[in-house]
Coordinates of C-alpha atoms and ligand atoms in Angstrom, one line a residue:
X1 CA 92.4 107.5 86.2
X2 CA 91.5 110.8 88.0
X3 CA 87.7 112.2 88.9
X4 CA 87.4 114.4 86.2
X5 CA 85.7 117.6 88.2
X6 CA 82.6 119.0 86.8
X7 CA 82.6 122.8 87.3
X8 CA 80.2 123.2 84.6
X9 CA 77.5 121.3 86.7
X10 CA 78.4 122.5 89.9
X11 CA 78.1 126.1 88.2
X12 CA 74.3 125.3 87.4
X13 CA 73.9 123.8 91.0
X14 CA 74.9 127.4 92.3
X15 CA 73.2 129.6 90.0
X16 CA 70.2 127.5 90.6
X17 CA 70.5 128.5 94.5
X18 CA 71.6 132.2 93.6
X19 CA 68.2 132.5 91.3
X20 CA 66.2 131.7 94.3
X21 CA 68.2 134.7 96.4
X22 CA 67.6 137.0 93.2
X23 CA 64.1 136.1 93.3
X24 CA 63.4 136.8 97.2
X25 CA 65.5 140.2 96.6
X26 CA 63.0 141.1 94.2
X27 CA 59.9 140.3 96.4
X28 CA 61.9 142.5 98.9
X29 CA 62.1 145.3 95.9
X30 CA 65.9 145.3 95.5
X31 CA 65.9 144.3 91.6
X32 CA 69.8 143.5 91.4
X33 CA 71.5 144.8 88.2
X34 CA 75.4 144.2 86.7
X35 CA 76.8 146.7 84.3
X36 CA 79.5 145.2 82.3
X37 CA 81.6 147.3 80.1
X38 CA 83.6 146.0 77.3
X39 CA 86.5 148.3 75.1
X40 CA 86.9 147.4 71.8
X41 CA 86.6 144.2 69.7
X42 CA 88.7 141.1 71.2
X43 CA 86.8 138.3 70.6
X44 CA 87.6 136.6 73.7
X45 CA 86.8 139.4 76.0
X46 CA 83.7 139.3 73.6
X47 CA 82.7 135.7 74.5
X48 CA 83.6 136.3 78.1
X49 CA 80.7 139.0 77.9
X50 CA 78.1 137.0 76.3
X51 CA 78.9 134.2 79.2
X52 CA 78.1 137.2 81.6
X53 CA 75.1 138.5 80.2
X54 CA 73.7 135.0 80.1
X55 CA 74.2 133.9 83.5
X56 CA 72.3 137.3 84.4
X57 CA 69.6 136.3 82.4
X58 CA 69.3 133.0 83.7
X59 CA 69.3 134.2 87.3
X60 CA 67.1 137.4 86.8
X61 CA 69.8 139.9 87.1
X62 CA 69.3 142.9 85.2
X63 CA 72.7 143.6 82.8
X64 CA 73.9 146.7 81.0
X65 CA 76.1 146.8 78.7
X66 CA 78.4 149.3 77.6
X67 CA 80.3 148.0 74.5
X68 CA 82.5 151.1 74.1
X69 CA 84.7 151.6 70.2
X70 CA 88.3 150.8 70.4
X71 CA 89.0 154.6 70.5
X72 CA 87.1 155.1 73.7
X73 CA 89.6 157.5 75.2
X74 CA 89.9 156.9 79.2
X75 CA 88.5 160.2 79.8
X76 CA 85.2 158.8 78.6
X77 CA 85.4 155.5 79.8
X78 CA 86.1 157.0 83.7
X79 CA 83.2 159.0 82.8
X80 CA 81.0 155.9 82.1
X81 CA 82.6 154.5 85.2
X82 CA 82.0 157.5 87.3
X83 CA 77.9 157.8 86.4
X84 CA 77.8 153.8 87.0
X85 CA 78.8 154.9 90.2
X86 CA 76.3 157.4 91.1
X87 CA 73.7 155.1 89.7
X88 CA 71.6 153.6 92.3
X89 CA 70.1 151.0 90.3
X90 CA 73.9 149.4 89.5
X91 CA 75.0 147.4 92.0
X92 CA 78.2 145.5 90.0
X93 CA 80.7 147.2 87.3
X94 CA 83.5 145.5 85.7
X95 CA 85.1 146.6 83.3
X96 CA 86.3 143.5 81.1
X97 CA 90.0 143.2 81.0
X98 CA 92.1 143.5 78.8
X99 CA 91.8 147.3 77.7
X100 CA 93.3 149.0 74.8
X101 CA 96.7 149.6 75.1
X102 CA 96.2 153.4 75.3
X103 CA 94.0 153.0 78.7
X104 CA 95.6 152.5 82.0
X105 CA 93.9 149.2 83.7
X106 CA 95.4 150.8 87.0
X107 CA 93.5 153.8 87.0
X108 CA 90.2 152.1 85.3
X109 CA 90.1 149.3 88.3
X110 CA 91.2 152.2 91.1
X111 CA 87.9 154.5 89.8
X112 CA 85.2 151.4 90.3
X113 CA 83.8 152.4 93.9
X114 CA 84.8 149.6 96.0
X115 CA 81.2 148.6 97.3
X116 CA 80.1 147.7 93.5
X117 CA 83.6 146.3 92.0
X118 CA 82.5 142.8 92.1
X119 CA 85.9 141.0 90.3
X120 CA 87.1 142.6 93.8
X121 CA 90.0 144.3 91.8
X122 CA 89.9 147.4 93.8
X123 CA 93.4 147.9 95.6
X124 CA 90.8 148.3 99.0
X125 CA 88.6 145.0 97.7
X126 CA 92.4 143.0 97.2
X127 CA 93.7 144.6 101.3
X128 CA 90.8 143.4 102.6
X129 CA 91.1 139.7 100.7
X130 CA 94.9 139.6 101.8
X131 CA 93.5 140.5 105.6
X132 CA 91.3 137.3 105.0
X133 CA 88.3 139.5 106.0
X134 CA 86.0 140.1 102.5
X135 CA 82.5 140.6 101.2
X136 CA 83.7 139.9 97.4
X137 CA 85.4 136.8 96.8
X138 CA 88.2 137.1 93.6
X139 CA 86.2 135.3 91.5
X140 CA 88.0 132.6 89.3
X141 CA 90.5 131.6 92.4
X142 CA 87.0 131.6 94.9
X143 CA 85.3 129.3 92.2
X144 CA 88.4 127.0 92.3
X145 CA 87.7 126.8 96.0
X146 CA 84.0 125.7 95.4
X147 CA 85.1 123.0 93.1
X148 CA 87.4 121.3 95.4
X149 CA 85.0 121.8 98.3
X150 CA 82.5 120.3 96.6
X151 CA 84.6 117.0 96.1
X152 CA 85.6 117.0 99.7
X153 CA 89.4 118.0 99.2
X154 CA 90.4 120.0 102.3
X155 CA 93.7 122.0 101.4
X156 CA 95.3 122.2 105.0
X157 CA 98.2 121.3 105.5
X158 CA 98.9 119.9 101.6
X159 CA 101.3 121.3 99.9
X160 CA 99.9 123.6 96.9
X161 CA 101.5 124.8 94.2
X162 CA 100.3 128.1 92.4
X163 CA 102.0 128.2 89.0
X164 CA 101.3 132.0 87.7
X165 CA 101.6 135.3 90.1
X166 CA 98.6 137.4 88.3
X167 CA 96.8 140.1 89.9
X168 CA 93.4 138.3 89.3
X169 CA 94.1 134.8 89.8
X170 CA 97.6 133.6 91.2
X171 CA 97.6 135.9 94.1
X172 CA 94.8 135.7 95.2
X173 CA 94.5 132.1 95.1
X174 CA 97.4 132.0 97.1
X175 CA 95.6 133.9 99.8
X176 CA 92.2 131.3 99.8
X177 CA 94.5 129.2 99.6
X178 CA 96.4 129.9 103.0
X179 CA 93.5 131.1 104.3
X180 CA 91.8 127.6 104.1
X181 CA 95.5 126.7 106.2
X182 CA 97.3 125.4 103.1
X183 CA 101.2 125.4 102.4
X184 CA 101.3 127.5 99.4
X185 CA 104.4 127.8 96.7
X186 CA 104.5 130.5 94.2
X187 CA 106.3 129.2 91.0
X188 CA 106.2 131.8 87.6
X189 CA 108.0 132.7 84.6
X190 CA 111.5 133.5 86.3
X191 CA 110.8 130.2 88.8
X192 CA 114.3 127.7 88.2
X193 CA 113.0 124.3 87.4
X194 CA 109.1 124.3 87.6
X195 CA 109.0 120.4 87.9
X196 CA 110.8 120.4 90.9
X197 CA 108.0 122.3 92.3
X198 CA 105.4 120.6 90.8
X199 CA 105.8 117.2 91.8
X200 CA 105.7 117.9 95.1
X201 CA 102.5 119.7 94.7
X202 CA 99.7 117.5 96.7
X203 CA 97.2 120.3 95.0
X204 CA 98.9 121.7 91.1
X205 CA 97.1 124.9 90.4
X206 CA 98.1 126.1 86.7
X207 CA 97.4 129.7 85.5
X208 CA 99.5 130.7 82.8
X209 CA 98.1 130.1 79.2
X210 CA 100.5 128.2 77.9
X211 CA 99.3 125.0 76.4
X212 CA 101.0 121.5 77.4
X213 CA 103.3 123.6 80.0
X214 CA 101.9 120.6 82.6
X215 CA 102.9 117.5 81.9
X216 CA 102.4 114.0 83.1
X217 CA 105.6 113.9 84.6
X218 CA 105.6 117.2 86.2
X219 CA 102.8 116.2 88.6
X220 CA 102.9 113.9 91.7
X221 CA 101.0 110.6 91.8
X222 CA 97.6 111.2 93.0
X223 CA 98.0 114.9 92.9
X224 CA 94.4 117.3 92.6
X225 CA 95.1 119.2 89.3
X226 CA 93.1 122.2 88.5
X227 CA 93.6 124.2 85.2
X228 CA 92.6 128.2 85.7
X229 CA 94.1 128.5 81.9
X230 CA 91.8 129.5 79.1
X231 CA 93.8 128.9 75.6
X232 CA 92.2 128.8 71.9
X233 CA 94.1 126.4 69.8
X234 CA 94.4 127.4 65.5
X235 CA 91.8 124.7 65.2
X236 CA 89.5 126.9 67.6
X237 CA 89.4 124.5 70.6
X238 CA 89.9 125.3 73.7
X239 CA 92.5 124.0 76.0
X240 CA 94.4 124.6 79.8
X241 CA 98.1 124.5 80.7
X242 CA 97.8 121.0 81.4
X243 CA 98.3 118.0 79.2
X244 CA 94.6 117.3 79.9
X245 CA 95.1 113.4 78.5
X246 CA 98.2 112.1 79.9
X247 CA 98.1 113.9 83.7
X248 CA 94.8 112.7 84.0
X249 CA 95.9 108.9 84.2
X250 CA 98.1 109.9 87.4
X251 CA 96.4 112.5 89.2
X252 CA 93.4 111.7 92.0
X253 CA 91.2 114.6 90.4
X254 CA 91.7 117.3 87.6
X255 CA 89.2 119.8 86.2
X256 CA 88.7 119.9 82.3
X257 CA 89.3 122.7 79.8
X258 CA 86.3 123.7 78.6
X259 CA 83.9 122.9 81.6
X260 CA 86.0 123.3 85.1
X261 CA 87.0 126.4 86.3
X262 CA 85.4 128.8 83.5
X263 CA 82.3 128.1 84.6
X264 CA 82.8 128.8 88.3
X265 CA 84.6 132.2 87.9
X266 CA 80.9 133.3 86.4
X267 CA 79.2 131.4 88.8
X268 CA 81.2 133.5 91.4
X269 CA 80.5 136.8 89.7
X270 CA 77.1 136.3 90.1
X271 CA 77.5 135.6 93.6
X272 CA 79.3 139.1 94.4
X273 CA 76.7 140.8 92.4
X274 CA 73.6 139.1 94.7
X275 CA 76.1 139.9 97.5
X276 CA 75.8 143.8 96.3
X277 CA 72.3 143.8 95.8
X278 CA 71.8 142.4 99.2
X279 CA 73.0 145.7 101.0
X280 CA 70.0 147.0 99.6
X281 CA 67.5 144.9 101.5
X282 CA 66.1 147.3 104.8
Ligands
BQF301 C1 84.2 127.0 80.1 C2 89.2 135.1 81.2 C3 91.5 135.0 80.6 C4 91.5 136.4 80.5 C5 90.4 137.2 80.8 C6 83.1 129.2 80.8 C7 84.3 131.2 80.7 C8 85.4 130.6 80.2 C9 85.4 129.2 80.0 C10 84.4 132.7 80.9 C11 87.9 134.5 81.6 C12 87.8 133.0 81.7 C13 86.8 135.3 81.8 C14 84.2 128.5 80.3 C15 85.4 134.7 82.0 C16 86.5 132.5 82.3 O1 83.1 126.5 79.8 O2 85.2 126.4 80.3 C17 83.2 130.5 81.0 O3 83.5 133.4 80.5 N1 85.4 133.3 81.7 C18 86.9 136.7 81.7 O4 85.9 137.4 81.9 O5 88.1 137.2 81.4 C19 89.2 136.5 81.2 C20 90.3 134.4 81.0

């Protein structure tokens, strides 16, 4: 029976420290602030926002929100983006992905001045995390690699399997992942026979969204299974890529779905925005 990995708790444990950094900031008169824009009405992406909002408050980071109609044309929204910009008082933007099929994601992520895109989806934010030389981690793949330092796995040499080749989490997990001296394999939708992959993954990482796509017999004894995937079930419950019940019988540690990774990739946001606010401080 595996260590189930709390990344819910270890979330509050970092916040917890973060508020303290927010608060010395503010004696320091730097008041850090996170604009968060949303397009249109998908409830996830809606949920996702709350989650965001509410870590702010907890920590004493000022929000805005921009919660922008579904017609928001991208004129407008690179308008928004641009004045966020200029704003001196903003030191995060994101924009919450996805967007509306008639806005290009390319050209919304490429206009969000590097020194304030704090999901570090900036083409110059993703060179300098491939160089291994960054001040804004990626934040779901940088909260994996809290949760499994906080339970004392060290990654080099094991082999790790990365199953998903996303801008925002496979790749750049791959590249924390070999930074930290790992071997890393890449398996996706095209990959010929995941298993054989899997089960020789010392460290499984899933992020895909497909529910049960990990099973018990796909994973190595004792492997350290972590579930990025974030999937509503018709009954409204959540659940990963993993078969959450039976894997976690063989494997040495897995995070849960709610309450592993989620958590952390907020956790981490909060960190880059602190990070931002920092520059501030003469
Ligand atoms: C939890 C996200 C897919 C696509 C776009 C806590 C979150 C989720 C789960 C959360 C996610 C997933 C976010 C839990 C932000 C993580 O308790 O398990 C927090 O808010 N996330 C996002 O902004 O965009 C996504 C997943």
């Amino acid at each position: 029976m595996a260590v189930i990995m709390d990344g819910k708790a270890l979330s509050i444990k970092l916040k917890n420290a973060l508020k303290n950094e927010v608060d010395e900031l503010k004696n320091s008169g730097v008041n850090p602030c996170l604009a968060v824009i949303i397009v249109g009405n998908n409830p996830a992406s809606k949920i996702y926002v709350n989650n965001k909002k509410k870590s702010c408050e907890e920590l004493g980071i000022k929000s805005l929100e921009y919660a922008l109609p579904e017609e928001t044309t991208e004129e407008e929204l690179l308008g928004i983006i641009d004045e966020l910009n200029k704003n001196e008082e903003v030191d995060g933007i994101l924009c919450q992905l996805p967007l509306p099929s008639h806005i290009c994601e390319k050209n919304v992520i490429n206009a969000i001045s590097p020194e304030k895109d704090v999901d570090a989806f900036h083409p110059e934010n993703v060179g300098h995390i491939m160089i291994g030389d960054y001040t804004f981690l990626p934040c779901t793949p940088a909260g994996v690699m809290e949760i499994l330092k906080e339970y004392e796995i060290d990654v080099a040499g094991k082999n790790c399997v990365v199953v998903g080749r996303s801008n925002i989490v496979g790749k750049p997990m791959t590249m924390l992942l070999l930074k930290e001296n790992a071997t890393v394999t890449v398996c996706h939708s095209r990959t010929q026979d995941l298993a054989s992959f899997t089960k020789q993954a010392d460290v499984l990482v899933s992020a895909v969204g497909k529910p049960n796509l990990i099973t018990a017999d796909m994973v190595k004894e004792n492997a350290v299974v972590i579930d990025v995937a974030i999937n509503r079930l018709d009954s409204g419950k959540l659940c990963g890529d993993v078969d959450f019940e039976n894997v976690k019988e063989k494997a040495s540690f897995i995070t849960p779905v709610p309450g592993g990774v989620g958590p952390m990739t907020i956790a981490t946001l909060m960190k880059n925005t602190v990070t931002s606010a920092k520059k501030k401080v003469k």
